[in-house]
Coordinates of C-alpha atoms in Angstrom, one line a residue:
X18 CA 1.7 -35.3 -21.7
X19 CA -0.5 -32.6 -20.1
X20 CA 0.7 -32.5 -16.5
X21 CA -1.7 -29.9 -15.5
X22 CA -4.6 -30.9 -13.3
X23 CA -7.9 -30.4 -15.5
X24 CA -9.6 -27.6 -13.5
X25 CA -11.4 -26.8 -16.8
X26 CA -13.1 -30.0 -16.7
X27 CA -13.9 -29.8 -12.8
X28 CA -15.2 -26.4 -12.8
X29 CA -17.4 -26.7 -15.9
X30 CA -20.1 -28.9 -13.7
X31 CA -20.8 -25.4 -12.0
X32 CA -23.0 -24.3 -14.9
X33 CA -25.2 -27.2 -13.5
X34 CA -25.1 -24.9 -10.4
X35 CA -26.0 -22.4 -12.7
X36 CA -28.9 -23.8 -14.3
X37 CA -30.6 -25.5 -11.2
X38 CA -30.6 -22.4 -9.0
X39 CA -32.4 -20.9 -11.0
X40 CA -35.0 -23.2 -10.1
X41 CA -37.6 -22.9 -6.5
X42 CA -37.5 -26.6 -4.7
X43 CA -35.8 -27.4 -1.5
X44 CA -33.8 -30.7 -3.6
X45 CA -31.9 -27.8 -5.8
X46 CA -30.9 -25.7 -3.4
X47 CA -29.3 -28.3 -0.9
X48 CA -27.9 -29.8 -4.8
X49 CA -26.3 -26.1 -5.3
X50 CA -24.6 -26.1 -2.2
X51 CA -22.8 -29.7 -2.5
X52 CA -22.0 -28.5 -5.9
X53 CA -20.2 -25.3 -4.0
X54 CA -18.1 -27.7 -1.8
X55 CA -16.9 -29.9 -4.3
X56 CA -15.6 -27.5 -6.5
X57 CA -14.5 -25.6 -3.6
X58 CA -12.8 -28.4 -2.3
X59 CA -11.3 -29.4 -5.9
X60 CA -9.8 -25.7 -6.4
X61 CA -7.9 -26.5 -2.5
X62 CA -6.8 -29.4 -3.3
X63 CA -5.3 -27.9 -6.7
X64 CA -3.2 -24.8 -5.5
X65 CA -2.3 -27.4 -2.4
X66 CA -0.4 -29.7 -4.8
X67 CA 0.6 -26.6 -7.1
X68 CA 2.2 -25.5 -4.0
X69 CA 4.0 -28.7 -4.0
X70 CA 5.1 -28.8 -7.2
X71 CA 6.6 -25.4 -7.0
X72 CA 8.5 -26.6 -3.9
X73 CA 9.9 -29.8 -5.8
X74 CA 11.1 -27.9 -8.4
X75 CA 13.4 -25.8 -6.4
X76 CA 15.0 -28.9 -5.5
X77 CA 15.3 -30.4 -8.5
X78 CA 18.7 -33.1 -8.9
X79 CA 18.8 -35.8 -11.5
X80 CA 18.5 -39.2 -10.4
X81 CA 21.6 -41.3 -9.7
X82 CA 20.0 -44.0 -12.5
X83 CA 20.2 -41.8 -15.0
X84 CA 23.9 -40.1 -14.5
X85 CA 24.9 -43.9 -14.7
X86 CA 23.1 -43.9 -17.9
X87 CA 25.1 -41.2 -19.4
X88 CA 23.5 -37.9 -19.0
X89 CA 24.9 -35.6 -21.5
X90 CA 26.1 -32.4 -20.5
X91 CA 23.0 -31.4 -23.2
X92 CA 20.3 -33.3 -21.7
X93 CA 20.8 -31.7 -18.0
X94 CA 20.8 -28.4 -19.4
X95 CA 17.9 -29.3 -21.1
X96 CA 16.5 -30.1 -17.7
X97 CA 17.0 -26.8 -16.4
X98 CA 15.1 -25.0 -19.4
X99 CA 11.8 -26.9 -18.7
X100 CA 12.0 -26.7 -15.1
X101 CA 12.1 -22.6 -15.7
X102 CA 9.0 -22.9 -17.8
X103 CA 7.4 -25.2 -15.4
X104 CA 8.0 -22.5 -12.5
X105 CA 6.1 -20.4 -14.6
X106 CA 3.6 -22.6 -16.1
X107 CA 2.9 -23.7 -11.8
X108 CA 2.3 -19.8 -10.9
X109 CA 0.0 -19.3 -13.9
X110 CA -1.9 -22.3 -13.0
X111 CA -2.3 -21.1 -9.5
X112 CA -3.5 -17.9 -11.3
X113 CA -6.1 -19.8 -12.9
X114 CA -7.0 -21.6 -10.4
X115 CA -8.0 -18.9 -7.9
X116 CA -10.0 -16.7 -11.1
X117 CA -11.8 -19.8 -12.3
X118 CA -12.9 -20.7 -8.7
X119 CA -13.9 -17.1 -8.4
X120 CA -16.0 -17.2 -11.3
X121 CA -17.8 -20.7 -11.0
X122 CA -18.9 -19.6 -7.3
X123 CA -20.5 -16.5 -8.7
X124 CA -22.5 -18.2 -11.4
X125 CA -23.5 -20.9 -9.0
X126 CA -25.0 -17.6 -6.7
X127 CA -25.9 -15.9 -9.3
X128 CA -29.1 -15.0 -7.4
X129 CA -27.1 -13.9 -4.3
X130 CA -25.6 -11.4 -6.5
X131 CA -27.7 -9.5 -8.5
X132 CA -29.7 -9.3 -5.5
X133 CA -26.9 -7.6 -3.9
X134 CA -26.5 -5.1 -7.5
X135 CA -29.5 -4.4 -6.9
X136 CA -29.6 -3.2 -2.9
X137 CA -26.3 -1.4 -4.2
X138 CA -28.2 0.5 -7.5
X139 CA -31.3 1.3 -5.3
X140 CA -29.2 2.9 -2.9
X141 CA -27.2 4.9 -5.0
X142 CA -29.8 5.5 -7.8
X143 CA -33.6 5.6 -5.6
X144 CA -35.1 3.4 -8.2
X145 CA -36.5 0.1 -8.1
X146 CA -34.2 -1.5 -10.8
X147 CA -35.2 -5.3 -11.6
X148 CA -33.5 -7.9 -10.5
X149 CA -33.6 -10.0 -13.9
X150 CA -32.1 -7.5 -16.4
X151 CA -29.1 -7.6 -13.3
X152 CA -28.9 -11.0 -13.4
X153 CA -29.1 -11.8 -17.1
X154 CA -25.9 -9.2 -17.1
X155 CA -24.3 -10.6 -14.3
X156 CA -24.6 -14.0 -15.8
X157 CA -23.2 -13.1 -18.8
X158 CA -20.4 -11.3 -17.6
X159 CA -19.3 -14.4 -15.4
X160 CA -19.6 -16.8 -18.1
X161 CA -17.5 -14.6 -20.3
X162 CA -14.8 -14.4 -17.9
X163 CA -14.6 -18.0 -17.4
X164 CA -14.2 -18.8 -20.9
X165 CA -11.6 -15.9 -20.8
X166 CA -9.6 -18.3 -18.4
X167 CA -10.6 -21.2 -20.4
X168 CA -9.0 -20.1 -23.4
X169 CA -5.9 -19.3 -21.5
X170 CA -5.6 -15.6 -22.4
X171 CA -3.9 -14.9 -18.7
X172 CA -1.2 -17.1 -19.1
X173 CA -0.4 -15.9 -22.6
X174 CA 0.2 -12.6 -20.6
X175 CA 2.1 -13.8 -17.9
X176 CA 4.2 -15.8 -20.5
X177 CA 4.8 -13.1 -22.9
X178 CA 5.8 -10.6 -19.8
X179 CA 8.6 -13.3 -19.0
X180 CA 9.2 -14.0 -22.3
X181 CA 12.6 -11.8 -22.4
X182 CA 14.1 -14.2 -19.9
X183 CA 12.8 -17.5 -21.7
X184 CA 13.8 -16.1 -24.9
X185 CA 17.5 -16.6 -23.8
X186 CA 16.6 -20.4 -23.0
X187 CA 14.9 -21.3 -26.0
X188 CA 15.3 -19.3 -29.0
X189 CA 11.8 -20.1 -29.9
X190 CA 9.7 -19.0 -27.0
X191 CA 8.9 -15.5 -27.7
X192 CA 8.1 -16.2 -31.1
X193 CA 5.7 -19.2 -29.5
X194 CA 4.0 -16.7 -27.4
X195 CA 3.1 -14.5 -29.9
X196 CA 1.3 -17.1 -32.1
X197 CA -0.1 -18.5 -29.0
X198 CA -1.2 -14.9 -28.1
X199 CA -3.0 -14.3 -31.6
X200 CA -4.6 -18.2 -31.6
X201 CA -6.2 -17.3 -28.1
X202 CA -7.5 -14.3 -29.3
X203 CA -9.1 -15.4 -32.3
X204 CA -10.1 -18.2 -30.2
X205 CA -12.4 -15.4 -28.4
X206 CA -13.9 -14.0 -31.4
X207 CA -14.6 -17.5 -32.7
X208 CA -16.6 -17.9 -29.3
X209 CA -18.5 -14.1 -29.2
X210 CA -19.3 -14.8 -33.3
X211 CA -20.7 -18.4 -32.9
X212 CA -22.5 -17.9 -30.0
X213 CA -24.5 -14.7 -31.2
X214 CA -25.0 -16.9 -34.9
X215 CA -26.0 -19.5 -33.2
X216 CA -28.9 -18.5 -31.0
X217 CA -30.0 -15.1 -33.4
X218 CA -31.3 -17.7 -36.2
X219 CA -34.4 -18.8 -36.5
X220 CA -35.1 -22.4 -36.3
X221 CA -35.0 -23.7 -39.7
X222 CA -31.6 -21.9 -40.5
X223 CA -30.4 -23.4 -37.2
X224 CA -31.2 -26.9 -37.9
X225 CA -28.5 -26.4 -40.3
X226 CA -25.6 -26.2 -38.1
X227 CA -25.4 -30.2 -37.9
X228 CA -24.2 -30.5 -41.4
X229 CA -22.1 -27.7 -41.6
X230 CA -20.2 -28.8 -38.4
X231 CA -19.9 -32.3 -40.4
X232 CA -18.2 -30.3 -43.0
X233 CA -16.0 -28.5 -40.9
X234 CA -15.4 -32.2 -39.1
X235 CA -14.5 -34.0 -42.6
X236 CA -12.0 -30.7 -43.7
X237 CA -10.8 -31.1 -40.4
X238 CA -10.1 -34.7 -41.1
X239 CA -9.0 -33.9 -44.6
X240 CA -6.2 -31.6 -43.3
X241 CA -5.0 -33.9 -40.5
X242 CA -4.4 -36.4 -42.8
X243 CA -3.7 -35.0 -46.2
X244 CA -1.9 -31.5 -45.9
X245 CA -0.6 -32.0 -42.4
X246 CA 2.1 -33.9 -43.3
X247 CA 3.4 -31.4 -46.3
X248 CA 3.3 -28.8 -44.1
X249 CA 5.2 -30.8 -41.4
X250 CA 7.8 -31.8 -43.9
X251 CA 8.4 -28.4 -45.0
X252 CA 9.1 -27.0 -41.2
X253 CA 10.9 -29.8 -40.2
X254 CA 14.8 -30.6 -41.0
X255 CA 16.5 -34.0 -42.5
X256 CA 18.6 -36.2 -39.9
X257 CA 22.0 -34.4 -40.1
X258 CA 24.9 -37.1 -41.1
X259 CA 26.6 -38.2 -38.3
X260 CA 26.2 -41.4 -35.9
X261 CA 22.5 -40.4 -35.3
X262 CA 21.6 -40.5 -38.9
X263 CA 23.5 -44.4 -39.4
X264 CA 21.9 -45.5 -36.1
X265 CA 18.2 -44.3 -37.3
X266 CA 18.6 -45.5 -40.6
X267 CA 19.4 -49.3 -39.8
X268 CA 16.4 -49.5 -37.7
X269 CA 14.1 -47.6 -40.3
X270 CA 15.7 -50.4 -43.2
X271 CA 14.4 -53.2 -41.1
X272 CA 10.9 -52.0 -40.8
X273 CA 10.8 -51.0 -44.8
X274 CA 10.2 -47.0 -43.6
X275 CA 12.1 -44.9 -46.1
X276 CA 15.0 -43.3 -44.2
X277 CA 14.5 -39.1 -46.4
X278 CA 11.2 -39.3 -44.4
X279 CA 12.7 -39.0 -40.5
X280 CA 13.3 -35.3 -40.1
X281 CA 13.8 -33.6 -37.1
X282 CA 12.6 -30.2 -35.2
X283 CA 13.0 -28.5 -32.1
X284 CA 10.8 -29.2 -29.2
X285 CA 10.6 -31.7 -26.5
X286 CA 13.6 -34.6 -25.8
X287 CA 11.8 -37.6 -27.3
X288 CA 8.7 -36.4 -28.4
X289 CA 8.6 -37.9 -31.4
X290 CA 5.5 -38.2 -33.8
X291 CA 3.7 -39.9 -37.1
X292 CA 2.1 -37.8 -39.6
X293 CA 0.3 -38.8 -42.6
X294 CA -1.2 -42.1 -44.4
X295 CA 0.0 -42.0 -47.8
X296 CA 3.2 -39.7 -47.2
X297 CA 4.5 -41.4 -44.1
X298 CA 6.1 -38.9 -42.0
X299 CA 8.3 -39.5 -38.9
X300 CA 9.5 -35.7 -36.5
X301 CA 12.0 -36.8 -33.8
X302 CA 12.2 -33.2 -32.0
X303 CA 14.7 -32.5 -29.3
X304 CA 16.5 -29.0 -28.6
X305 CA 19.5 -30.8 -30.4
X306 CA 20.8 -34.0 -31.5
X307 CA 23.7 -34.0 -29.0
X308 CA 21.0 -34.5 -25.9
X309 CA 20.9 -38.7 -27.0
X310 CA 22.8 -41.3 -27.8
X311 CA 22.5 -42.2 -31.1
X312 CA 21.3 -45.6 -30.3
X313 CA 18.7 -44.0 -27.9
X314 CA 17.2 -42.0 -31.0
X315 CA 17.2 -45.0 -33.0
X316 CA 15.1 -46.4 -29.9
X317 CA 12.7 -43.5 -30.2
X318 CA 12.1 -43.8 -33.9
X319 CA 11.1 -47.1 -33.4
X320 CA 8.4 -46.1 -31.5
X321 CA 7.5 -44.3 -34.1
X322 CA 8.3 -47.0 -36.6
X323 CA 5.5 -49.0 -34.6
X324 CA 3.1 -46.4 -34.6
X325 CA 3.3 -46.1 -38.3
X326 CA 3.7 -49.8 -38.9
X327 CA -0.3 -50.1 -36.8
X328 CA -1.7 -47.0 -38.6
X329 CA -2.4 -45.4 -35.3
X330 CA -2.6 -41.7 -36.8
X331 CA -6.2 -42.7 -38.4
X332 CA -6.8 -44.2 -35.1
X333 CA -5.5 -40.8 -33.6
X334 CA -7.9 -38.6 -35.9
X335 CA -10.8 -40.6 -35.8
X336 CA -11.3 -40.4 -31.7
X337 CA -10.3 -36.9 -31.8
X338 CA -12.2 -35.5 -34.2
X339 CA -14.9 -38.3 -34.2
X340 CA -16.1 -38.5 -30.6
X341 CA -14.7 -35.6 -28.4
X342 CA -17.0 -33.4 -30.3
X343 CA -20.0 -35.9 -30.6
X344 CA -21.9 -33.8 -28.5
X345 CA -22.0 -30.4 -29.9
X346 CA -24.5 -31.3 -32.5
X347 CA -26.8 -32.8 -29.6
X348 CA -26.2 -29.4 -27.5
X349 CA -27.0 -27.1 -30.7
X350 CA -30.4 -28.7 -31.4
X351 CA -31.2 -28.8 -27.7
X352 CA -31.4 -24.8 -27.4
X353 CA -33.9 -25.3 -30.1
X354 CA -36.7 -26.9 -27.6
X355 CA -38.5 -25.1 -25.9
X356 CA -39.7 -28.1 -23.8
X357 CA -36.4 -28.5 -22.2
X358 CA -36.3 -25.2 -20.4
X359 CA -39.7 -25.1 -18.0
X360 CA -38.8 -28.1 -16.1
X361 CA -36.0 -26.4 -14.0
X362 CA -38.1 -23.0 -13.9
X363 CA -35.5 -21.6 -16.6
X364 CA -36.5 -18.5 -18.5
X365 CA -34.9 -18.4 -22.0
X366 CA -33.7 -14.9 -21.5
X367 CA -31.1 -14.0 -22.5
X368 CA -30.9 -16.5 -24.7
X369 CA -26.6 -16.1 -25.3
X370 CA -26.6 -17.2 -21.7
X371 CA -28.7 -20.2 -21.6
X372 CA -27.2 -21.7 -24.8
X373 CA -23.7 -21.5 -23.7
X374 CA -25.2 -23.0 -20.0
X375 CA -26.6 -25.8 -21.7
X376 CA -23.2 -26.7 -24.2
X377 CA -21.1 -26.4 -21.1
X378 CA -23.9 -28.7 -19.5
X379 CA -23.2 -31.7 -22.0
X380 CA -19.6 -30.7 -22.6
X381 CA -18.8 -31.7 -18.9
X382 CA -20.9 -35.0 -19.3
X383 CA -19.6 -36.4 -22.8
X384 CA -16.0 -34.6 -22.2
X385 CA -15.2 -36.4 -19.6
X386 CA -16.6 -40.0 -21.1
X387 CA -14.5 -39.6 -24.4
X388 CA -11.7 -38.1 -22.1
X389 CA -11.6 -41.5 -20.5
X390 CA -11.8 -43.8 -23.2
X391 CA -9.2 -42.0 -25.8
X392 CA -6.8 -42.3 -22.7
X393 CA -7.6 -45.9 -22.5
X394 CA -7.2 -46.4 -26.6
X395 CA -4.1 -44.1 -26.7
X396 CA -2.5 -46.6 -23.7
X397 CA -3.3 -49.6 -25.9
X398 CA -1.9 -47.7 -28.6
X399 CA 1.6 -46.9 -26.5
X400 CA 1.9 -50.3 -25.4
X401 CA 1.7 -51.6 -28.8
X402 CA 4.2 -49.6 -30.5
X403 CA 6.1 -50.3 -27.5
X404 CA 6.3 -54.0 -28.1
X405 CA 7.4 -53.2 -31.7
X406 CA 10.0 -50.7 -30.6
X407 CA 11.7 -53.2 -28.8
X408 CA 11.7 -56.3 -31.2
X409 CA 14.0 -53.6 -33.3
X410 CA 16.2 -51.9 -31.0
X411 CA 18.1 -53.0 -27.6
X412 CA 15.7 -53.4 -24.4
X413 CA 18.4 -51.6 -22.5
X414 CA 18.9 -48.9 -25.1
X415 CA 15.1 -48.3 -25.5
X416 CA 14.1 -48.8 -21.6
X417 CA 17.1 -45.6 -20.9
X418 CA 16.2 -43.4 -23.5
X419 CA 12.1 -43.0 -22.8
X420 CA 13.6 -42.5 -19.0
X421 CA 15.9 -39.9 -20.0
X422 CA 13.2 -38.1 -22.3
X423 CA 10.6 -38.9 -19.0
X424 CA 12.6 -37.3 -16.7
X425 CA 13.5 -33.8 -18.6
X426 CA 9.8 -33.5 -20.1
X427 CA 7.4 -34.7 -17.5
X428 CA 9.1 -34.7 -14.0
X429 CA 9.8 -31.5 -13.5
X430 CA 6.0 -30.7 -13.6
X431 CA 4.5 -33.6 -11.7
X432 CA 7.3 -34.0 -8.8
X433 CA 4.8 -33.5 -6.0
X434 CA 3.6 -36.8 -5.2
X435 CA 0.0 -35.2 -4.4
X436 CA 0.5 -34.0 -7.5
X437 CA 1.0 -37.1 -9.3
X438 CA -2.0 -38.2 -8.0
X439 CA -4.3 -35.9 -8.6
X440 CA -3.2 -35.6 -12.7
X441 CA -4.4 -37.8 -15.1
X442 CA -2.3 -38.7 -18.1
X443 CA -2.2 -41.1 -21.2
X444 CA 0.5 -43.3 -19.2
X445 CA 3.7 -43.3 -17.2
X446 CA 7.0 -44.2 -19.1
X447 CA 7.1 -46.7 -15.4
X448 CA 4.0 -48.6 -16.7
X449 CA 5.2 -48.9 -20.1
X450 CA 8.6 -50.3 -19.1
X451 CA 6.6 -52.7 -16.5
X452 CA 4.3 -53.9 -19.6
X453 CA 6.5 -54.8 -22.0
X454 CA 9.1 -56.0 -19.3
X455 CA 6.2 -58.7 -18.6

């Protein structure tokens, strides 16, 4: 689960700012400057409970429940680890924070700004400069720094620059933040590349970009579901033979799931997944097998077991792919109209600018909608496997061992309780054990 508050998704609305002061009428300035508070007030509220957080996790002690539950020496290591990466994820976050807020304030007062440039140019230079080729700059030169933060290039730094320390903890972080490193900056190329094709063709040639993103969506598809599961085979490692491979394999005989096809990798304590439809793949991932009882991963693969058993990876694909990106085909052909720009006294220079202000515009609406419901659908979908993973396995056993992988993956980065309440997640591991205890 994503423990980090969604600043993305909060400061996105300031390209409304954006695009309605540009406008003349009383209504959008007085609009403009609630839009300044709340996201003003939202960026407070953020560093206050990363503040939090980061004081939590210098106190952090494992619960008296769970050392009766037989913490392994393992596990509370394990513990340790991720509440090192969480220190560091809290102070990039606060990093974020504070550049994002700094960048949605001047693209809201954009105006405020290039009026100032320009004061500053005339004084310096003697010449009347105007104020529009200032602003167009301006504007793009905010809007590329905030999808610079978006795309999480700055923490990539910061990580990498710690990555000698973390490197001792998990012998796969520096290699991590390299990839991660070269994703985000392909990621930026993607976004300079498609942005320039996008608004330099002329109409007709545009008009394609619908069914070529429904390519792109149905070879996305493809590969989720077809060579996916090869791959994750290949990368991953068979059960080793011991206690944890018996345990697993009794449980995966009952449910008819062929035993070769439970491999494990490193990664998170518990975070188990399903790959595939006609190659049915189960990764239990852990930073070894010794951090569980062997009756507590049997627990975890029948989670898994469940999943598999209710088809939830097309489910899984299908809302992903399907409806988070609904509304970039509705976006594209918007920039194509005209019609849709005079209304809020918008000029359609530079046009770079004013297409990326109008995607982030129905990003932020449709986002947070499909945001919404794939949380509801993936609860329904926890609960459900939940139910099956506990007609296989003991309640006790299961009920411990999604507590032990709760506490070592998720509460060391939501411990504030502010914090808690301002994140939103799929579901607790509390609410799941209240459901299926009822």
């Amino acid at each position: 689960m994503d423990s980090s508050l969604d600043i993305d998704t909060l400061s996105e609305i300031s390209v409304i700012g954006y695009i309605v002061g540009r406008g003349n009428k009383t209504w959008m300035w007085s609009f403009r400057t609630l839009l300044l508070l709340f996201v003003n007030t939202t960026a407070g509220l953020t560093l206050l409970a990363l503040l939090l957080d980061l004081q939590h996790l210098n106190d952090l002690t494992v619960p008296p429940y769970l050392q009766n539950a037989g913490l392994t020496t393992a596990l509370a290591e394990h513990t340790q680890r991720v509440a090192t990466r969480a220190t560091t994820a809290r102070l990039y976050h606060i990093f974020k924070t504070v550049v994002t807020t700094i960048a949605v304030n001047i693209i809201i007062r954009m105006d405020l700004v290039a009026s100032l440039w320009t004061r500053v140019m005339q004084r310096f230079s003697g010449k009347s400069l105007q104020s529009a080729v200032f602003h167009s700059s301006w504007s793009f030169f905010t809007l590329t720094l905030y999808e610079y933060a978006d795309v999480r290039l700055f923490s990539t730094w910061i990580l990498t620059v710690a990555g000698s320390g973390l490197a001792a903890l998990d012998p796969t972080s520096s290699r991590q933040y390299w990839w991660t490193l070269l994703v985000m900056l392909l990621g930026v190329v993607v976004w300079f590349i498609s942005g320039y094709l996008v608004t330099s063709l002329k109409p007709q040639w545009r008009a394609a970009v619908f069914p070529i993103l429904t390519l792109i969506l149905l070879v996305q598809v493809a590969y989720d579901l077809g060579v996916e599961p090869d791959l994750v085979y290949k990368t991953s490692t068979p059960l080793p033979a011991g206690p944890v491979l018996s345990a697993v394999s009794s449980v995966a005989l009952r449910c008819d799931f062929p035993v070769a096809n439970v491999r494990f990798r490193m990664g998170r304590v518990g975070a188990g997944q399903t790959f595939g439809i006609y190659q049915n793949i189960v990764v239990l991932s852990g930073p070894d097998v010794d951090v569980l009882h062997p009756d507590e991963w049997a627990a975890l693969a029948a989670r898994e077991f469940g999943h598999w058993y209710y088809r939830d990876v097309i489910t899984r694909v299908l809302l992903r792919l399907g409806l988070r990106f609904l509304w970039a085909p509705v976006a594209l052909w918007l920039m194509t109209l005209d019609s849709f720009f005079p209304p809020f006294g918008l000029s359609v220079e530079p046009p770079l600018v004013v297409a990326f202000a109008v995607t982030e515009l129905f990003a932020v609406q449709f986002d947070w909608m499909f945001h919404r419901f794939i949380g509801w659908i993936e609860r329904l979908m926890e609960y459900r496997a939940d139910q099956y993973a506990v007609q296989l396995v003991v309640q006790d056993v299961y009920v411990r061992a999604i507590l032990k992988a709760a506490w070592v993956n998720e509460v060391p980065l939501s411990s504030a309780r502010l914090y808690r309440y301002l994140i939103s997640g799929v579901n607790s591991p509390y609410s799941r054990i209240r459901h299926f205890l009822e």
